[in-house]
Tab-separated table of C-alpha atoms in Angstrom:
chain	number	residue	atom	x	y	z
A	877	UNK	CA	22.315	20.541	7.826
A	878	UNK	CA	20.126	17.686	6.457
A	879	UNK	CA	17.872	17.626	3.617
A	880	UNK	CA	15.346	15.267	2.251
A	881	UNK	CA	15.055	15.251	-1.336
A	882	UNK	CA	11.272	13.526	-1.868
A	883	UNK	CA	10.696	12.303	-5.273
A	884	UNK	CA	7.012	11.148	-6.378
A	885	UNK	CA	7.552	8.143	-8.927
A	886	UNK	CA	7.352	8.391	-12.600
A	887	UNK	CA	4.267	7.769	-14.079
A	888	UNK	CA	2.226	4.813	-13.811
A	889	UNK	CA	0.559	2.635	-16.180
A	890	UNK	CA	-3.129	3.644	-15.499
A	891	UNK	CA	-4.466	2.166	-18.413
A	892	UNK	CA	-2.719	-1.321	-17.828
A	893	UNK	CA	-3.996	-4.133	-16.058
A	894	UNK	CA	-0.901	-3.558	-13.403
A	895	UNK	CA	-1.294	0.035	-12.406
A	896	UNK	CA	2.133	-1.083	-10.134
A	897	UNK	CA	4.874	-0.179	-12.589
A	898	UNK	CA	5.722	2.552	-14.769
A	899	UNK	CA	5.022	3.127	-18.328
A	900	UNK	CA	7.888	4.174	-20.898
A	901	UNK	CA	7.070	7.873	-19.996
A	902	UNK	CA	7.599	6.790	-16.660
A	903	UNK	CA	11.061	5.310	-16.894
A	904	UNK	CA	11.853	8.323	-18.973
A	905	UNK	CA	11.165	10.844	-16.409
A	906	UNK	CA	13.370	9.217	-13.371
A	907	UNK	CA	16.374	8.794	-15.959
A	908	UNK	CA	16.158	12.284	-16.437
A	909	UNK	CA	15.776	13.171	-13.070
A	910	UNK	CA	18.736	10.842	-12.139
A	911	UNK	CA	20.504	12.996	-14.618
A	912	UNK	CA	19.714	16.243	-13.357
A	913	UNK	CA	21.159	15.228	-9.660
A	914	UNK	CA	24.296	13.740	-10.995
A	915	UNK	CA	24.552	17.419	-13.202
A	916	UNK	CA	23.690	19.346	-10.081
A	917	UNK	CA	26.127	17.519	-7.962
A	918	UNK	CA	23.826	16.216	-5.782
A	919	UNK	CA	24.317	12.925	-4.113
A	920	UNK	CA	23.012	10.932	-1.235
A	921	UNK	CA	24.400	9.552	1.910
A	922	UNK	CA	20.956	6.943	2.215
A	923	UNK	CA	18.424	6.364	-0.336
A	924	UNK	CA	14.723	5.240	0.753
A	925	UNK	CA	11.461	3.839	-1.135
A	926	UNK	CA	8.055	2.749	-0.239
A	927	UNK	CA	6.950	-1.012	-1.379
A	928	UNK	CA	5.351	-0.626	-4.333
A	929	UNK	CA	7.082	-1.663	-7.652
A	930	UNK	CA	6.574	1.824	-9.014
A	931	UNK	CA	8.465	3.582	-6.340
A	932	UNK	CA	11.277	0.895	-6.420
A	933	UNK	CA	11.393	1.160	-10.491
A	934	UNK	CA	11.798	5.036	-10.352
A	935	UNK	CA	14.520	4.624	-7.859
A	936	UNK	CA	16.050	2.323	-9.955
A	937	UNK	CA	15.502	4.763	-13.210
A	938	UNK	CA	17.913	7.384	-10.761
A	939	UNK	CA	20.156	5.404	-9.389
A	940	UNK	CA	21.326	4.325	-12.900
A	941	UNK	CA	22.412	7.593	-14.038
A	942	UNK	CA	24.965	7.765	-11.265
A	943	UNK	CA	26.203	4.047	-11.544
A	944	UNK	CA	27.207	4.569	-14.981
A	945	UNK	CA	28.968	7.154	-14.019
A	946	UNK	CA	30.520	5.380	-10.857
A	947	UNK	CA	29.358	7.471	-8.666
A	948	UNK	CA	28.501	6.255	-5.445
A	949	UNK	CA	24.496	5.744	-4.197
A	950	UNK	CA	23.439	3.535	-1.519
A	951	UNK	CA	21.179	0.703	-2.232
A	952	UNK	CA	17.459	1.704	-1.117
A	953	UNK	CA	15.662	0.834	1.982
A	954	UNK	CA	12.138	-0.315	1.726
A	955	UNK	CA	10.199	1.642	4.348
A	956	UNK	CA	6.298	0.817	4.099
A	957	UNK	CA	5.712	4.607	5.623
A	958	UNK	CA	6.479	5.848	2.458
A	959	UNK	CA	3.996	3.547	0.605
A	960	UNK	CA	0.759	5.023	-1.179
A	961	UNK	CA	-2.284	4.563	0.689
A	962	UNK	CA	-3.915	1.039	0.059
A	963	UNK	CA	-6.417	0.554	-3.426
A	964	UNK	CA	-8.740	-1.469	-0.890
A	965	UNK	CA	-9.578	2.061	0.991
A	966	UNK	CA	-10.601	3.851	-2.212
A	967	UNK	CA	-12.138	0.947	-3.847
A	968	UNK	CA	-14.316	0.467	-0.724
A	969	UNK	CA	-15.065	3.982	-0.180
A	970	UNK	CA	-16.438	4.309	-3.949
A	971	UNK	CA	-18.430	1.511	-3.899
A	972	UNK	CA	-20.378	3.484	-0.645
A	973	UNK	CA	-20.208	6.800	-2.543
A	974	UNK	CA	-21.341	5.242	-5.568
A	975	UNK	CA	-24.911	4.499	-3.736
A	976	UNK	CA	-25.769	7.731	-2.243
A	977	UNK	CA	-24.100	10.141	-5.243
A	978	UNK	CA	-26.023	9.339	-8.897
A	979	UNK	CA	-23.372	11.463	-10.471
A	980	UNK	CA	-20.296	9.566	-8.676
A	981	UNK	CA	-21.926	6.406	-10.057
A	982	UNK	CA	-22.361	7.460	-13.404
A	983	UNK	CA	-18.752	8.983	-13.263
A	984	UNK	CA	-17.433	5.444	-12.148
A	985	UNK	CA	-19.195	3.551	-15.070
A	986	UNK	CA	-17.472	6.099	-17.295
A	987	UNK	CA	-14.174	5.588	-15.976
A	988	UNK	CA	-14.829	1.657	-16.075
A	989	UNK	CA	-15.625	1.533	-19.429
A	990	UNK	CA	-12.499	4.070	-20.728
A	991	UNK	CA	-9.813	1.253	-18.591
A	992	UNK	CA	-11.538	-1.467	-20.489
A	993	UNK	CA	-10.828	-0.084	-23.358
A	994	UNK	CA	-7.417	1.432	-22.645
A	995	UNK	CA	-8.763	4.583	-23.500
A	996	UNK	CA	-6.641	7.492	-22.219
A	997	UNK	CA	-9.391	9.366	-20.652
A	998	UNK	CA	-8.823	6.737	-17.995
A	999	UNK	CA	-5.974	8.586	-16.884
A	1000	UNK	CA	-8.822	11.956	-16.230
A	1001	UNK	CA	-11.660	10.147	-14.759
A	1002	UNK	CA	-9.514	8.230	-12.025
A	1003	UNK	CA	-7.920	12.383	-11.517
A	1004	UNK	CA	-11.854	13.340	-11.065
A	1005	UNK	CA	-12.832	10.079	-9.053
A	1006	UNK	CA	-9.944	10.038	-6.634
A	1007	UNK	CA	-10.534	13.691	-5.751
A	1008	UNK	CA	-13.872	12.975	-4.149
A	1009	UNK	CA	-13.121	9.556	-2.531
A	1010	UNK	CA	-9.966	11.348	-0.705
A	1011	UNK	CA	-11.929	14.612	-0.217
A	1012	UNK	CA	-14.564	12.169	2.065
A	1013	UNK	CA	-12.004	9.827	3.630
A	1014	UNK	CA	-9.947	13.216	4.968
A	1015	UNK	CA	-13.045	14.172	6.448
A	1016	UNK	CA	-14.332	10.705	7.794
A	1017	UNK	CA	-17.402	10.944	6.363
A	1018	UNK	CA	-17.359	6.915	6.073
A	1019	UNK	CA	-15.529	6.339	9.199
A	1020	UNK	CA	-14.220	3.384	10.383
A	1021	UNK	CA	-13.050	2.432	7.322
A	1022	UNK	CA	-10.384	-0.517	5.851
A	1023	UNK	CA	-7.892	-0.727	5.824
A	1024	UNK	CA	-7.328	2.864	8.100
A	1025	UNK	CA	-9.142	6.013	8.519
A	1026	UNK	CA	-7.060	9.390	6.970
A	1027	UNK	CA	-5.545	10.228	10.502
A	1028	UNK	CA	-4.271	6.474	10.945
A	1029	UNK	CA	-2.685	6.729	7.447
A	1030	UNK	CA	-1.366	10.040	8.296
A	1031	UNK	CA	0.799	8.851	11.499
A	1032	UNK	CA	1.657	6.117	9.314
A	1033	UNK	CA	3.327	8.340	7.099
A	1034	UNK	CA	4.818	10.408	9.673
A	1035	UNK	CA	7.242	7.570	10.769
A	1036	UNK	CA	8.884	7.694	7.327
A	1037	UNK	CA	10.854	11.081	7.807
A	1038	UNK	CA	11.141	9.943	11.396
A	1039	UNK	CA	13.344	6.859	10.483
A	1040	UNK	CA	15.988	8.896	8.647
A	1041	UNK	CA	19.052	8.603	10.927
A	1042	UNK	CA	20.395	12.292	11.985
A	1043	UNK	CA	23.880	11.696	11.449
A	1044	UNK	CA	22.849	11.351	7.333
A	1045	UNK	CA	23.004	15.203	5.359
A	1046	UNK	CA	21.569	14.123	2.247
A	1047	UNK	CA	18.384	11.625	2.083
A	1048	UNK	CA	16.593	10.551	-1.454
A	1049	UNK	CA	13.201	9.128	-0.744
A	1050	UNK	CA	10.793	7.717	-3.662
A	1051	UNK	CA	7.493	7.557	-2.818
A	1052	UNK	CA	3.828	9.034	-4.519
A	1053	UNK	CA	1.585	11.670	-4.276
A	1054	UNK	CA	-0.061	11.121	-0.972
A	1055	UNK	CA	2.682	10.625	1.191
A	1056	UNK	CA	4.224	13.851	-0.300
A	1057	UNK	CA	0.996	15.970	0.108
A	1058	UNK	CA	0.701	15.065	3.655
A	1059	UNK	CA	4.924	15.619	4.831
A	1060	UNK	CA	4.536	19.217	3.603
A	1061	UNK	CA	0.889	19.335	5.318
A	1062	UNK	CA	2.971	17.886	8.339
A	1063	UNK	CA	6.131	20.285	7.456
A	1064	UNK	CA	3.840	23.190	7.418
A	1065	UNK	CA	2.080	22.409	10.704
A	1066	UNK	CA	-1.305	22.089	9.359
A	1067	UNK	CA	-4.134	20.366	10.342
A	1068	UNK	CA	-5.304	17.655	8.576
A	1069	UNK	CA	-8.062	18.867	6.627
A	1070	UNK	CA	-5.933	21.351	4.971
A	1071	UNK	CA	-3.703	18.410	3.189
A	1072	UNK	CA	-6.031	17.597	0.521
A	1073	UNK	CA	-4.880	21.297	-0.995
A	1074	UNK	CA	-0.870	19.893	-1.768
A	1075	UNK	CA	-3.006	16.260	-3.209
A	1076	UNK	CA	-4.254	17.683	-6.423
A	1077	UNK	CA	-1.541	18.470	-8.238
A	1078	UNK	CA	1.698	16.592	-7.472
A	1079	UNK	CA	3.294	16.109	-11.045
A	1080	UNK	CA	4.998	12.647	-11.665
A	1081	UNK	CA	8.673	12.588	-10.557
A	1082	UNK	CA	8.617	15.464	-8.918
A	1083	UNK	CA	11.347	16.707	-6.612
A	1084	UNK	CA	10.084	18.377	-3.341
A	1085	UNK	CA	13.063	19.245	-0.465
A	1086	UNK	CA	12.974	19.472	3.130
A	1087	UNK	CA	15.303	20.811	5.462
A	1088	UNK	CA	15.640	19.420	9.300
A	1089	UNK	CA	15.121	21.996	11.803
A	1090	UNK	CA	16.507	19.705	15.190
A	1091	UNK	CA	13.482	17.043	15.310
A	1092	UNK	CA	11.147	19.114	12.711
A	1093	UNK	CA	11.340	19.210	8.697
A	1094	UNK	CA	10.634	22.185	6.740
A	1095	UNK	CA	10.109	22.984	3.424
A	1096	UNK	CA	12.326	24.254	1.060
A	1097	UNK	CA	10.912	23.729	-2.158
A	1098	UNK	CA	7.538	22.128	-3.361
A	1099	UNK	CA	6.796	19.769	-6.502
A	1100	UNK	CA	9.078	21.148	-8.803
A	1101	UNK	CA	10.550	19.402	-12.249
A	1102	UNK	CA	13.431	21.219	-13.415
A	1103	UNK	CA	14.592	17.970	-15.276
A	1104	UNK	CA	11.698	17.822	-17.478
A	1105	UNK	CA	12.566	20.393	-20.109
A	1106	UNK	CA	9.931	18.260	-22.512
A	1107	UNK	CA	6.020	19.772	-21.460
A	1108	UNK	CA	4.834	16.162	-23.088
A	1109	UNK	CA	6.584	14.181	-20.481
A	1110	UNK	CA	5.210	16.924	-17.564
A	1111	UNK	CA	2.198	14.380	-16.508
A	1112	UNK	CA	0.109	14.461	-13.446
A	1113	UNK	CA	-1.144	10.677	-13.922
């Protein structure tokens, strides 16, 4: 039996000028989650991220709870599959929104004005903003758009789980939110426009697991945190 162990990385500093690494809370939450593997006996026979600094720091945040402990832990593979979907898409597709939806607009200058002033509501507008931006790019209301429409993006993802050699029983992959939402949409056989349903709440560092079924992954268990005992450092961005 295989199983994936898919990790979403630790949260992100939304209100810095780099969104592309993690804050203190951030680091905090992949220690801990290292932790709880090396307590639960769980190790890995390969180890995947995406690109992004934030996925590679959270991996880094696990793997250092077992290598003080010797334990052994491959060094990750960079797999772009696994990578968030690119800031030009939602950028460009709320600069469209932003001229035929007054309220988007107004929503946007709100959210501007809060990251300019490092004001935490930042975190809460981008939740509100990026809800309706992936809400229309799922259902190509913009289409063609840059850098790939939703079902592009999707079979991008899709190679991810696809690379992970059979012979392996254990797999750690660190990636974010989208990604996730759409291998359980993928896991559960689902079209689509049903994804967006698993993209609203996918908690920082959470741990979702997948068992292969011959050349098919199903789900086991879905966004959970059992290594955050702490409700402060339970954080959704």
């Amino acid at each position: 039996m295989s199983l994936l162990y898919l990790v979403r990385h630790g949260q992100a500093d939304r209100l810095g000028k780099n969104y592309d690494q993690l804050t203190e809370h951030g680091w905090k939450q992949a220690k801990l989650l290292g932790d709880y593997f090396k307590n639960q006996r769980i190790e890995f026979d390969s180890v995947y991220t995406g690109t992004l600094n934030r996925q590679k720091q959270t991996a880094q945040g696990i793997i250092k709870s077992f290598s003080m402990n010797q334990f052994c832990i491959p060094e990750p593979i960079e797999n772009s599959a696994w990578d968030e979907f690119d800031s030009k898409m939602w950028l460009g597709l709320a600069a469209k929104i932003r001229h035929a939806n007054v309220n988007f607009a107004k929503l946007y200058e709100s959210y501007k004005k809060a990251w300019e002033e490092g004001k935490e509501e930042t975190r809460d507008y981008f939740q509100e903003l990026i809800q309706i931006v992936l809400n229309d790019w799922v259902h190509g209301v913009w289409d063609p758009v840059e850098p790939y429409t939703f079902q592009e993006y999707v079979e991008k993802v899709s190679i991810g789980p696809k690379n992970i050699p059979e012979n392996v029983k254990s797999t750690l992959v660190v990636s974010s939110s989208t990604p996730i939402a759409i291998m359980m949409g993928l896991s559960c056989k689902m079209s689509p426009v049903e994804f967006p349903v698993f993209m609203k709440s996918i908690t920082n560092s959470s741990l979702s697991v997948f068992r292969r079924e011959k050349d098919h992954w199903e789900p086991v268990s879905w966004n959970n945190t059992p290594h955050l005992q702490d409700p402060d450092l339970v954080t959704l961005v």
